[in-house]
mmCIF file with all atom_site columns, C-alpha atoms in Angstrom:
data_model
loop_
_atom_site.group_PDB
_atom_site.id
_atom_site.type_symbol
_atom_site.label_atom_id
_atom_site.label_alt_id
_atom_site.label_comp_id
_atom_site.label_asym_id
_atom_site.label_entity_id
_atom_site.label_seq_id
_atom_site.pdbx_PDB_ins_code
_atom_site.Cartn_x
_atom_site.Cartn_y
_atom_site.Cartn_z
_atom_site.occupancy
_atom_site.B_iso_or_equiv
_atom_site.pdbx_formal_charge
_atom_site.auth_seq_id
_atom_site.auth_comp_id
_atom_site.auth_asym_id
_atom_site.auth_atom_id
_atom_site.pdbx_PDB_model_num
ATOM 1   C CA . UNK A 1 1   ? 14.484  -7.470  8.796   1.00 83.00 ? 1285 UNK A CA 1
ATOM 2   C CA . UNK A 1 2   ? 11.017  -5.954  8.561   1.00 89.00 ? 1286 UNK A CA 1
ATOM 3   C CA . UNK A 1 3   ? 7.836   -7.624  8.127   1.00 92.00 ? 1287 UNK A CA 1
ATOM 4   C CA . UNK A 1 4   ? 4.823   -6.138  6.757   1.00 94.00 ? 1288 UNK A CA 1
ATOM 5   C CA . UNK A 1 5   ? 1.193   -7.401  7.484   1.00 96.00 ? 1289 UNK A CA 1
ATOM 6   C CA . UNK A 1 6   ? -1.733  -6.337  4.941   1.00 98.00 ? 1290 UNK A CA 1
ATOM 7   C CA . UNK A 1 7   ? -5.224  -6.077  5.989   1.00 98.00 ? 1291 UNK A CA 1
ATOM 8   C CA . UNK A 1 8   ? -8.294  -4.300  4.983   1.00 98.00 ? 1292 UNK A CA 1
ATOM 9   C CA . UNK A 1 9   ? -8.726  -5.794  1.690   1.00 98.00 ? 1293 UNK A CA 1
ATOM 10  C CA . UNK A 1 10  ? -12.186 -6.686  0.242   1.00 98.00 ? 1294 UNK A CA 1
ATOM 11  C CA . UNK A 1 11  ? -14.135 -6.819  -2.520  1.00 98.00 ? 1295 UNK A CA 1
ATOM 12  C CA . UNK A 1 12  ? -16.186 -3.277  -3.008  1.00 98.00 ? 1296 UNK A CA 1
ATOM 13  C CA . UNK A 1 13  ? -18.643 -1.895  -6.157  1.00 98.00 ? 1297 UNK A CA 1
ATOM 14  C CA . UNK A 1 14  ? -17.084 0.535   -8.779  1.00 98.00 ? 1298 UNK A CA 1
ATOM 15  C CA . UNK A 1 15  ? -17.179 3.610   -7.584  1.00 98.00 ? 1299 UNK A CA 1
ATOM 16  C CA . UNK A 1 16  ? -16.735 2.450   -3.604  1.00 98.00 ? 1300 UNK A CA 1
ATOM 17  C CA . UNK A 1 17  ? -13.923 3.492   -0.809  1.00 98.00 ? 1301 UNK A CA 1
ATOM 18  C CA . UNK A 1 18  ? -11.466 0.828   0.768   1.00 98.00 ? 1302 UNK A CA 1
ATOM 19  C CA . UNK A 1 19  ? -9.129  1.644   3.727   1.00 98.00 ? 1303 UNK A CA 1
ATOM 20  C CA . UNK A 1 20  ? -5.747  -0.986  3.817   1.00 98.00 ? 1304 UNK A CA 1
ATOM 21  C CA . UNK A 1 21  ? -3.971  -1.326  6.804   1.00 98.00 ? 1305 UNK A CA 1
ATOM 22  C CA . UNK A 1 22  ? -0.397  -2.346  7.244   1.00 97.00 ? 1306 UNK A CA 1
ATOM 23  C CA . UNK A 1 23  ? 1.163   -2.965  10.666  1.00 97.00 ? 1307 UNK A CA 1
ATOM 24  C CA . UNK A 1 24  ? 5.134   -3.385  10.521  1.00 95.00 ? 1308 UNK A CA 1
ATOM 25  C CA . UNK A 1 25  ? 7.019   -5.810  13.122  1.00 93.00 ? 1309 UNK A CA 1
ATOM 26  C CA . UNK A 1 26  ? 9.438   -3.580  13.858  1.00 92.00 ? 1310 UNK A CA 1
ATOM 27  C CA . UNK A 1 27  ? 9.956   0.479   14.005  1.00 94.00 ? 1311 UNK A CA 1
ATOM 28  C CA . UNK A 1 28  ? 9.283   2.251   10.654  1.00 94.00 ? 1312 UNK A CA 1
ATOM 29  C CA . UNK A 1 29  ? 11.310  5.683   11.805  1.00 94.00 ? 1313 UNK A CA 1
ATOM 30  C CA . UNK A 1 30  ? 14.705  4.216   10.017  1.00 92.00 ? 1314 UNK A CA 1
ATOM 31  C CA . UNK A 1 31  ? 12.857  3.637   6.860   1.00 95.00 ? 1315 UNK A CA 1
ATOM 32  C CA . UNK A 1 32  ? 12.921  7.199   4.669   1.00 96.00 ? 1316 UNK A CA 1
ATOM 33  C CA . UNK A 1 33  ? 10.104  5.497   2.917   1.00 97.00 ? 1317 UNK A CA 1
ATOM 34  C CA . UNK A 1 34  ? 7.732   3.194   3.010   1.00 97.00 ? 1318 UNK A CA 1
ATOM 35  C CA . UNK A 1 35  ? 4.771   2.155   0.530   1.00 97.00 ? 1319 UNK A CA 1
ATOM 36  C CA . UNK A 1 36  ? 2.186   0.548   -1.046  1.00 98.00 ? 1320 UNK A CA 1
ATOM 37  C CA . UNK A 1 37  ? 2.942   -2.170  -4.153  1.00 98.00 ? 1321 UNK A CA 1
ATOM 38  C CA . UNK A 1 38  ? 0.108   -4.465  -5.998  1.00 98.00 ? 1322 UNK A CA 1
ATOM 39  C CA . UNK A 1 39  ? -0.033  -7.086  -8.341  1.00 98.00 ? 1323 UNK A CA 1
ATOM 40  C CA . UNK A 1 40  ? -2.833  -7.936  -10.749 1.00 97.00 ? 1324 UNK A CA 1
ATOM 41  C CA . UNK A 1 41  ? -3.214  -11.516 -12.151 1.00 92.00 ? 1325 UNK A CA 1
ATOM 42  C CA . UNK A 1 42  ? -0.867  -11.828 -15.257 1.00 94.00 ? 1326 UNK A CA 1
ATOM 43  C CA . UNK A 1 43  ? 1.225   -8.040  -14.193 1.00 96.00 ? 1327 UNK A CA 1
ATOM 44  C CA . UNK A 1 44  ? 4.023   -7.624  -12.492 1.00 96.00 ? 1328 UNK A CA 1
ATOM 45  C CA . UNK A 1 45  ? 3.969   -6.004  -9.363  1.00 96.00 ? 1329 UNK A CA 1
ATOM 46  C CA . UNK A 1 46  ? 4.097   -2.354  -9.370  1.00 97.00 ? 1330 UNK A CA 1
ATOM 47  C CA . UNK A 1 47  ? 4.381   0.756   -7.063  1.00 97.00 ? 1331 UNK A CA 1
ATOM 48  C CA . UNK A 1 48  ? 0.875   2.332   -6.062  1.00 98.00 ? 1332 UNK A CA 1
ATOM 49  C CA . UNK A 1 49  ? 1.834   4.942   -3.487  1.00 98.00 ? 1333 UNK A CA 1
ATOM 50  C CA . UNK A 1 50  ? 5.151   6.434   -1.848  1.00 98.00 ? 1334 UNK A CA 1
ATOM 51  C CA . UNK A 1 51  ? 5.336   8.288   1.741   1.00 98.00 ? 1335 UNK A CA 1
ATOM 52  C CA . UNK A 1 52  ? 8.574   9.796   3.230   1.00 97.00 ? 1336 UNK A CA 1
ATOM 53  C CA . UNK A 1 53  ? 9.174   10.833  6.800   1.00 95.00 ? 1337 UNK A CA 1
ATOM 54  C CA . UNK A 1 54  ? 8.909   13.919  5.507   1.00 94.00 ? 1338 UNK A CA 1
ATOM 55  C CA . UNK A 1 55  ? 5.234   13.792  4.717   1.00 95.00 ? 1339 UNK A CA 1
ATOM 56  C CA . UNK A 1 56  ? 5.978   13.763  1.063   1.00 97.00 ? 1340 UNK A CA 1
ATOM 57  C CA . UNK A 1 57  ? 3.944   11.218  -0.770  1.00 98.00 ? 1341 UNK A CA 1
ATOM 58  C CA . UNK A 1 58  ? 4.162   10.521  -4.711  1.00 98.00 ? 1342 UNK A CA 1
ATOM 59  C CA . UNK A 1 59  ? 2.068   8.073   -6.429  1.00 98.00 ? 1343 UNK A CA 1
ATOM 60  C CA . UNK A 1 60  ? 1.254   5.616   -9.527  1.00 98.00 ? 1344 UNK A CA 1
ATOM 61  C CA . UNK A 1 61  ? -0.737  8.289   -12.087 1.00 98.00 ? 1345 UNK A CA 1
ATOM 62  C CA . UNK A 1 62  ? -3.180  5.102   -12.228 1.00 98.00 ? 1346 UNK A CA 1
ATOM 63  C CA . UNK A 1 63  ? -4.048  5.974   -8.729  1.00 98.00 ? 1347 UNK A CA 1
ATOM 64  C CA . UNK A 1 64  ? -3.684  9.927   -8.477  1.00 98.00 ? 1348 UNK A CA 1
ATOM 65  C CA . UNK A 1 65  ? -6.149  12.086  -7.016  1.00 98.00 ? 1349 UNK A CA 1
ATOM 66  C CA . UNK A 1 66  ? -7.787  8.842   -5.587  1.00 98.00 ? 1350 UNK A CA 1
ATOM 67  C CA . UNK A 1 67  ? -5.553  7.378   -3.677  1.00 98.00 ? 1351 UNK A CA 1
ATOM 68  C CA . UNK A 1 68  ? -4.050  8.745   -0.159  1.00 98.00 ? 1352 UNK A CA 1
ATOM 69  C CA . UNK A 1 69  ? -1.363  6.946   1.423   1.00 98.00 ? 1353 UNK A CA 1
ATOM 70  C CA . UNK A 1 70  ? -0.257  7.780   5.013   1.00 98.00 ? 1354 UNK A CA 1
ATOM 71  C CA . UNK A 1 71  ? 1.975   6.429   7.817   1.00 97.00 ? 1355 UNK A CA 1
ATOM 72  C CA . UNK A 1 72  ? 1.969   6.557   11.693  1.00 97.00 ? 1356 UNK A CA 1
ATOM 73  C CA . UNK A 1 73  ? 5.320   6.003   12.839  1.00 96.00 ? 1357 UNK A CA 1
ATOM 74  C CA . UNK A 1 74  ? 4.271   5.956   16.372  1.00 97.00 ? 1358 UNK A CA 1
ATOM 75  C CA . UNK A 1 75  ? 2.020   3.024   16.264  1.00 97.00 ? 1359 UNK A CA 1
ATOM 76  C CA . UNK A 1 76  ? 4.414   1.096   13.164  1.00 97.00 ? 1360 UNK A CA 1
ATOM 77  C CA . UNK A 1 77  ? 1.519   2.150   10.479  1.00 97.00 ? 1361 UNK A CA 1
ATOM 78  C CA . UNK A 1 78  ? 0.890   2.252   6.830   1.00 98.00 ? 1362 UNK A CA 1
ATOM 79  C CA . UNK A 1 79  ? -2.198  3.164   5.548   1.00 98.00 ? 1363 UNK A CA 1
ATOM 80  C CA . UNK A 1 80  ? -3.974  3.481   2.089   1.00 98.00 ? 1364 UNK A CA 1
ATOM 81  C CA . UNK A 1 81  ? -7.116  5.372   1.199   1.00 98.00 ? 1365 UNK A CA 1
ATOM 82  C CA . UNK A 1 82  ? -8.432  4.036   -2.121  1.00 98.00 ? 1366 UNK A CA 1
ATOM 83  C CA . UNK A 1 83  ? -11.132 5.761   -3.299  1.00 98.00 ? 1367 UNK A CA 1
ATOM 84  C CA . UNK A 1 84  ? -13.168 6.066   -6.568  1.00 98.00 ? 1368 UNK A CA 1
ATOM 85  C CA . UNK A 1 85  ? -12.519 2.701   -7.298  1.00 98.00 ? 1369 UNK A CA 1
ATOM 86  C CA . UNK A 1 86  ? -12.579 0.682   -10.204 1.00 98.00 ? 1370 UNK A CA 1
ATOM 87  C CA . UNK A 1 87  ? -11.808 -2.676  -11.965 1.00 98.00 ? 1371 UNK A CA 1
ATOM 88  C CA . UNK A 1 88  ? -8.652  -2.009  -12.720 1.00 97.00 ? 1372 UNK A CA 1
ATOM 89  C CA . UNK A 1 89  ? -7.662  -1.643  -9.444  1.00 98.00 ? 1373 UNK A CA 1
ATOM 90  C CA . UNK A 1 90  ? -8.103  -4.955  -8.576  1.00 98.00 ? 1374 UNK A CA 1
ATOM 91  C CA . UNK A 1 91  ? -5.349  -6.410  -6.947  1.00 98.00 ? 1375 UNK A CA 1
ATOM 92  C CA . UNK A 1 92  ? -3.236  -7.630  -4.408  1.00 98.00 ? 1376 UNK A CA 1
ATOM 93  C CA . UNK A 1 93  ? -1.910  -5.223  -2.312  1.00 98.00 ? 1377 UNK A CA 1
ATOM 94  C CA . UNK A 1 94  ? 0.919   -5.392  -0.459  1.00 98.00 ? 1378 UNK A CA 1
ATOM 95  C CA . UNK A 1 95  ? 3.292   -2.704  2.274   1.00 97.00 ? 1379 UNK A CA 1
ATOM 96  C CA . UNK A 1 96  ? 6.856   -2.615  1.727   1.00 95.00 ? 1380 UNK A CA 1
ATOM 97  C CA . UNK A 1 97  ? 9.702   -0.130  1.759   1.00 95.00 ? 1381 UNK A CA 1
ATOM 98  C CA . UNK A 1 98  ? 12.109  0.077   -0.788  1.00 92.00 ? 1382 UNK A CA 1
ATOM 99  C CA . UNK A 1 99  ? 14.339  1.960   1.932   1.00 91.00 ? 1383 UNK A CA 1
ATOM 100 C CA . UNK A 1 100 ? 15.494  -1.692  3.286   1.00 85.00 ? 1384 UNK A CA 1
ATOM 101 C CA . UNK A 1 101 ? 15.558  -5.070  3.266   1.00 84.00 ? 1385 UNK A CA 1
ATOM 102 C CA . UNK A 1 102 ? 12.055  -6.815  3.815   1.00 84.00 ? 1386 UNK A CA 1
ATOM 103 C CA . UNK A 1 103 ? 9.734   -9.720  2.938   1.00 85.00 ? 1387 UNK A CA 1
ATOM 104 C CA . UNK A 1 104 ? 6.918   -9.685  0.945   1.00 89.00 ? 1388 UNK A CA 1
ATOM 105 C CA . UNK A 1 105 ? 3.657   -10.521 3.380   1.00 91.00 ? 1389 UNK A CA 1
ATOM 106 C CA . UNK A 1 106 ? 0.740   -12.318 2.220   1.00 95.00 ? 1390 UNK A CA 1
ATOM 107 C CA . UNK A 1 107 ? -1.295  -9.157  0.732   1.00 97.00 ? 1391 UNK A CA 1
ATOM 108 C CA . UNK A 1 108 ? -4.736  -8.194  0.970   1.00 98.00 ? 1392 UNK A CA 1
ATOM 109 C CA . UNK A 1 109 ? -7.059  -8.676  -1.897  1.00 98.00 ? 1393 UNK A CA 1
ATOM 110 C CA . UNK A 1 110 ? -8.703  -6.005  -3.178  1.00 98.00 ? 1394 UNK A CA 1
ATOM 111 C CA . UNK A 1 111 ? -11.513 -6.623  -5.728  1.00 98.00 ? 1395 UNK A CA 1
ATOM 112 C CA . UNK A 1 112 ? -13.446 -4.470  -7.472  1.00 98.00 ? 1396 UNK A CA 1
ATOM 113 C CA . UNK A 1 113 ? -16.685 -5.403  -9.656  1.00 97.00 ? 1397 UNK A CA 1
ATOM 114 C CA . UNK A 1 114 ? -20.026 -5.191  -9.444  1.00 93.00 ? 1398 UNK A CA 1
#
């Protein structure tokens, strides 16, 4: 079983860049996908950003055009570009796959206000 661990969360102006991190305990190559989830107080938690090992990405139309998400099978990577941001993207943000079984880390708090 996987584990995911978040980092790169912070809190950051409207209309600043984050960069999230996600390092994975074991190889990533068997997982056709992996991704990025968050959860807002009082929401369930929902699915930001997809990448295949393919290259193809698809992503939350919340997050479109401002959000990049990437992965570096290599090194056991995840990453996610947030940029543009706003309130409403503030969040916990987690790295999962929904290609396998895992366990939810800890996150990495993202929050976004001025």
């Amino acid at each position: 079983q996987v584990q995911f661990v978040e980092s790169g969360g912070a809190l950051v102006q409207p209309g600043g860049s984050l960069r999230l991190s996600c390092a994975a305990s074991r190889s990533i190559v068997s997982f056709y996908r992996v991704a990025w989830y968050r959860q807002a107080p009082g929401s369930e938690r929902e699915l930001v950003a997809q990448v295949d090992n393919g290259g193809g990405t698809n992503y939350a139309d919340a997050v479109k055009g401002r959000f990049t998400i990437s992965r570096d099978n290599v090194k056991r990577t995840v990453h996610l570009q947030m940029n543009d941001l706003t309130p409403e993207d503030t969040a916990v943000y987690f790295c999962g796959t929904p290609s396998g079984y895992m366990s939810w880390g800890q996150g990495t708090q993202v929050t976004v206000s001025s």
